[in-house]
Tab-separated table of C-alpha atoms in Angstrom:
chain	number	residue	atom	x	y	z
A	16	GLN	CA	-1.740	-14.517	-15.137
A	17	GLN	CA	-2.608	-13.463	-12.127
A	18	GLN	CA	-3.075	-16.019	-9.262
A	19	VAL	CA	-3.731	-13.886	-6.656
A	20	ARG	CA	-6.332	-11.132	-7.081
A	21	GLN	CA	-6.549	-8.173	-4.334
A	22	SER	CA	-9.442	-5.407	-3.798
A	23	PRO	CA	-9.818	-2.581	-3.682
A	24	GLN	CA	-7.328	-1.107	-5.383
A	25	SER	CA	-7.606	1.757	-2.958
A	26	LEU	CA	-9.104	2.293	0.553
A	27	THR	CA	-9.921	5.084	2.561
A	28	VAL	CA	-11.361	5.131	6.207
A	29	TRP	CA	-11.442	7.329	9.090
A	30	GLU	CA	-9.420	6.893	12.084
A	31	GLY	CA	-10.437	4.356	14.671
A	32	GLU	CA	-12.439	2.278	11.846
A	33	THR	CA	-11.483	-1.063	10.731
A	34	ALA	CA	-9.809	-1.455	7.595
A	35	ILE	CA	-10.732	-4.559	5.442
A	36	LEU	CA	-8.529	-5.728	2.419
A	37	ASN	CA	-9.331	-8.605	0.532
A	38	CYS	CA	-7.676	-11.470	-1.452
A	39	SER	CA	-8.191	-14.531	-3.622
A	40	TYR	CA	-6.375	-17.400	-5.078
A	41	GLU	CA	-6.664	-20.267	-7.323
A	42	ASP	CA	-3.734	-22.273	-7.111
A	43	SER	CA	-4.688	-25.066	-4.774
A	44	THR	CA	-0.763	-25.782	-3.760
A	45	PHE	CA	-0.171	-22.486	-2.202
A	46	ASP	CA	0.820	-23.429	1.619
A	47	TYR	CA	1.505	-19.834	3.076
A	48	PHE	CA	-0.068	-16.628	2.780
A	49	PRO	CA	1.896	-13.194	3.607
A	50	TRP	CA	0.597	-9.517	3.951
A	51	TYR	CA	3.583	-7.139	3.542
A	52	HIS	CA	3.007	-3.187	3.665
A	53	GLN	CA	5.244	-0.823	2.088
A	54	PHE	CA	5.413	2.771	3.239
A	55	PRO	CA	6.388	5.705	0.392
A	56	GLY	CA	10.074	5.674	-0.765
A	57	GLU	CA	10.538	2.162	1.246
A	58	SER	CA	10.817	-1.539	0.637
A	59	PRO	CA	7.941	-3.851	1.395
A	60	ALA	CA	8.381	-5.719	4.727
A	61	LEU	CA	6.576	-8.699	6.043
A	62	LEU	CA	3.457	-7.660	8.353
A	63	ILE	CA	1.543	-11.067	9.464
A	64	ALA	CA	1.500	-14.095	7.872
A	65	ILE	CA	-1.001	-17.575	7.683
A	66	ARG	CA	-0.794	-20.848	6.901
A	67	PRO	CA	-3.840	-23.216	5.634
A	68	VAL	CA	-3.983	-24.977	9.038
A	69	SER	CA	-5.476	-22.152	10.692
A	70	ASN	CA	-8.459	-19.886	10.021
A	71	LYS	CA	-7.283	-16.941	11.989
A	72	LYS	CA	-4.328	-15.307	12.993
A	73	GLU	CA	-3.875	-12.118	15.113
A	74	ASP	CA	-1.229	-9.837	15.991
A	75	GLY	CA	-2.192	-6.831	17.819
A	76	ARG	CA	-4.454	-4.864	15.757
A	77	PHE	CA	-3.908	-6.847	12.651
A	78	THR	CA	-6.064	-10.216	12.092
A	79	ILE	CA	-5.940	-12.426	8.683
A	80	PHE	CA	-9.243	-14.192	8.554
A	81	PHE	CA	-8.407	-17.317	6.020
A	82	ASN	CA	-11.329	-19.291	4.137
A	83	LYS	CA	-9.798	-22.479	2.491
A	84	ARG	CA	-12.876	-23.638	1.133
A	85	GLU	CA	-13.574	-20.269	-0.827
A	86	LYS	CA	-9.886	-19.653	-1.557
A	87	LYS	CA	-10.155	-16.316	0.257
A	88	PHE	CA	-8.070	-14.158	2.782
A	89	SER	CA	-8.837	-10.639	4.023
A	90	LEU	CA	-6.568	-8.526	6.327
A	91	HIS	CA	-8.343	-6.377	8.913
A	92	ILE	CA	-6.682	-3.366	10.548
A	93	ALA	CA	-8.796	-2.611	13.950
A	94	ASP	CA	-8.428	1.060	15.283
A	95	SER	CA	-6.646	2.491	12.254
A	96	GLN	CA	-4.427	4.917	12.615
A	97	PRO	CA	-2.696	7.642	10.151
A	98	GLY	CA	0.530	5.703	10.708
A	99	ASP	CA	-1.218	2.754	8.946
A	100	SER	CA	-1.277	4.669	5.581
A	101	ALA	CA	0.866	2.715	3.445
A	102	THR	CA	0.353	0.239	0.457
A	103	TYR	CA	-0.739	-3.249	1.577
A	104	PHE	CA	0.300	-6.607	-0.480
A	105	CYS	CA	-1.179	-9.914	0.175
A	106	ALA	CA	1.002	-13.104	-1.668
A	107	ALA	CA	0.799	-16.475	-1.628
A	108	ARG	CA	3.529	-18.976	-2.078
A	109	ASN	CA	4.035	-22.137	-3.784
A	110	TYR	CA	4.450	-25.613	-1.878
A	111	GLY	CA	8.081	-27.078	-2.932
A	112	ASN	CA	9.376	-24.373	-4.882
A	113	GLU	CA	9.202	-21.178	-3.032
A	114	LYS	CA	7.765	-18.936	-5.679
A	115	ILE	CA	6.158	-16.060	-4.570
A	116	THR	CA	3.006	-14.302	-5.977
A	117	PHE	CA	1.833	-11.035	-5.120
A	118	GLY	CA	-1.443	-9.247	-5.507
A	119	ALA	CA	-1.387	-5.818	-7.291
A	120	GLY	CA	-1.733	-4.129	-3.676
A	121	THR	CA	-4.291	-1.921	-1.941
A	122	LYS	CA	-3.066	1.404	-1.196
A	123	LEU	CA	-4.946	2.302	2.192
A	124	THR	CA	-5.213	6.274	3.443
A	125	ILE	CA	-6.052	6.481	7.097
A	126	LYS	CA	-7.948	10.029	7.540
A	127	PRO	CA	-7.563	11.707	11.002
B	24	GLU	CA	23.175	-3.065	9.155
B	25	ALA	CA	21.194	-3.923	5.863
B	26	ALA	CA	21.090	-7.517	4.862
B	27	VAL	CA	20.296	-6.934	1.515
B	28	THR	CA	21.832	-4.507	-0.480
B	29	GLN	CA	21.313	-3.419	-3.935
B	30	SER	CA	23.599	-1.332	-6.349
B	31	PRO	CA	23.267	1.117	-8.394
B	32	ARG	CA	20.631	2.531	-6.012
B	33	SER	CA	19.210	4.341	-9.448
B	34	LYS	CA	20.108	4.340	-13.146
B	35	VAL	CA	19.535	5.790	-16.240
B	36	ALA	CA	20.145	3.606	-19.155
B	37	VAL	CA	19.980	4.129	-23.127
B	38	THR	CA	17.654	1.909	-25.450
B	39	GLY	CA	19.467	-1.110	-26.332
B	40	GLY	CA	22.193	-0.810	-23.961
B	41	LYS	CA	23.346	-3.491	-21.420
B	42	VAL	CA	21.906	-3.059	-17.679
B	43	THR	CA	23.318	-5.209	-14.675
B	44	LEU	CA	21.534	-4.747	-11.402
B	45	SER	CA	23.378	-6.325	-8.218
B	46	CYS	CA	22.111	-7.894	-4.907
B	47	HIS	CA	23.941	-8.841	-2.075
B	48	GLN	CA	22.688	-10.542	0.827
B	49	THR	CA	24.583	-11.366	4.151
B	50	ASN	CA	21.460	-13.351	5.610
B	51	ASN	CA	22.809	-16.714	4.841
B	52	HIS	CA	19.351	-17.404	2.759
B	53	ASP	CA	19.505	-20.117	0.344
B	54	TYR	CA	16.390	-18.431	-1.727
B	55	MET	CA	16.961	-15.256	-3.850
B	56	TYR	CA	14.301	-13.193	-6.060
B	57	TRP	CA	14.235	-10.460	-8.320
B	58	TYR	CA	11.001	-8.356	-8.633
B	59	ARG	CA	9.922	-5.149	-10.550
B	60	GLN	CA	7.417	-2.840	-9.090
B	61	ASP	CA	4.993	-0.959	-11.523
B	62	THR	CA	2.078	1.600	-10.237
B	63	GLY	CA	-0.930	-0.726	-10.484
B	64	HIS	CA	0.721	-4.098	-10.887
B	65	GLY	CA	2.453	-4.702	-7.460
B	66	LEU	CA	5.520	-6.788	-7.482
B	67	ARG	CA	5.895	-8.974	-10.162
B	68	LEU	CA	8.523	-12.022	-10.010
B	69	ILE	CA	11.144	-11.793	-12.898
B	70	HIS	CA	13.745	-14.517	-11.722
B	71	TYR	CA	14.525	-16.748	-8.783
B	72	SER	CA	17.073	-18.806	-7.314
B	73	TYR	CA	17.164	-21.729	-4.580
B	74	VAL	CA	21.106	-22.277	-4.821
B	75	ALA	CA	24.453	-20.975	-6.197
B	76	ASP	CA	24.865	-21.361	-10.088
B	77	SER	CA	21.210	-22.122	-10.806
B	78	THR	CA	18.045	-19.891	-11.488
B	79	GLU	CA	14.477	-20.137	-12.313
B	80	LYS	CA	12.295	-18.546	-14.296
B	81	GLY	CA	9.248	-16.470	-12.599
B	82	ASP	CA	6.490	-14.978	-14.144
B	83	ILE	CA	7.969	-12.115	-16.317
B	84	PRO	CA	11.234	-13.402	-17.235
B	85	ASP	CA	11.115	-12.024	-20.928
B	86	GLY	CA	13.858	-9.491	-21.847
B	87	TYR	CA	15.757	-10.353	-18.200
B	88	LYS	CA	18.583	-12.893	-17.629
B	89	ALA	CA	19.822	-13.729	-13.868
B	90	SER	CA	22.906	-14.925	-12.468
B	91	ARG	CA	23.496	-16.320	-8.742
B	92	PRO	CA	27.297	-16.916	-8.872
B	93	SER	CA	27.527	-17.455	-5.139
B	94	GLN	CA	25.098	-17.717	-2.434
B	95	GLU	CA	25.293	-14.225	-1.429
B	96	ASN	CA	25.132	-12.439	-4.859
B	97	PHE	CA	22.219	-12.459	-7.429
B	98	SER	CA	22.437	-10.189	-10.442
B	99	LEU	CA	19.691	-9.320	-13.064
B	100	ILE	CA	20.606	-8.298	-16.761
B	101	LEU	CA	18.966	-6.390	-19.194
B	102	GLU	CA	21.109	-7.501	-22.110
B	103	LEU	CA	18.905	-4.748	-24.525
B	104	ALA	CA	17.483	-2.620	-22.458
B	105	SER	CA	13.676	-1.032	-23.643
B	106	LEU	CA	11.623	1.580	-22.798
B	107	SER	CA	9.103	-0.899	-21.341
B	108	GLN	CA	11.833	-1.786	-18.601
B	109	THR	CA	11.794	1.584	-16.784
B	110	ALA	CA	10.587	0.602	-13.157
B	111	VAL	CA	11.745	0.043	-9.689
B	112	TYR	CA	13.646	-3.242	-9.181
B	113	PHE	CA	13.571	-5.167	-5.909
B	114	CYS	CA	15.675	-7.813	-4.805
B	115	ALA	CA	14.913	-10.108	-1.902
B	116	SER	CA	16.086	-13.014	-0.136
B	117	SER	CA	14.150	-15.726	2.091
B	118	ASP	CA	14.549	-18.138	4.805
B	119	GLY	CA	11.665	-19.996	3.095
B	120	ASP	CA	8.987	-18.022	4.522
B	121	THR	CA	9.989	-14.308	4.901
B	122	GLN	CA	10.622	-11.994	2.167
B	123	TYR	CA	13.830	-9.465	3.134
B	124	PHE	CA	13.781	-6.971	0.625
B	125	GLY	CA	16.428	-4.733	-0.428
B	126	PRO	CA	16.362	-0.701	-0.714
B	127	GLY	CA	15.203	-1.258	-4.893
B	128	THR	CA	16.542	0.083	-7.836
B	129	ARG	CA	15.142	2.790	-9.724
B	130	LEU	CA	15.543	2.066	-13.474
B	131	LEU	CA	14.866	4.873	-15.879
B	132	VAL	CA	15.514	3.714	-19.847
B	133	LEU	CA	15.469	6.482	-22.257
């Protein structure tokens, strides 16, 4: 069962453009929504996260937009740089048991 | 200094053999997790634990056992390795919010 759906599977944008990665979920008990990035040959690492009490979270060029009613959240990467090229995973955590469910990932390529 | 370490970093196993993957963390975290990563499937949770001597099933526990003998150590055991278990395995510890991943173990079952 895939409780967190991520799209697109791959995305290519030009340097300087805004990349938009999307996720949706089904379980209303999810209470924490992080995004992780993974560079080739490395481990995933936390990029940015949001809790449902907010509908927006910014950290530099990275912004999460959260829509609780539609059970959707997205990651916007402004002014994309070639160094942002990586695989990005959205995730959701169940309230109470700390179980994490990851999306299938979006492979992002930034062309210079 | 790496706070989550895994051993071995890579392993070749034979079908039907027993494989043990080990994870050690120095983060003093209560939560530890085992994931497998396959192309197209992202990270899938196998087992996790929130206290020593107790483990919980994740989303894909079949064919795997887990052991948490102490807060610092969490092992993943494949009693009868199969070809379908070829993957990269990541261990992680968590403070409840952030997952801190180890470097991964690349397992090839032949």
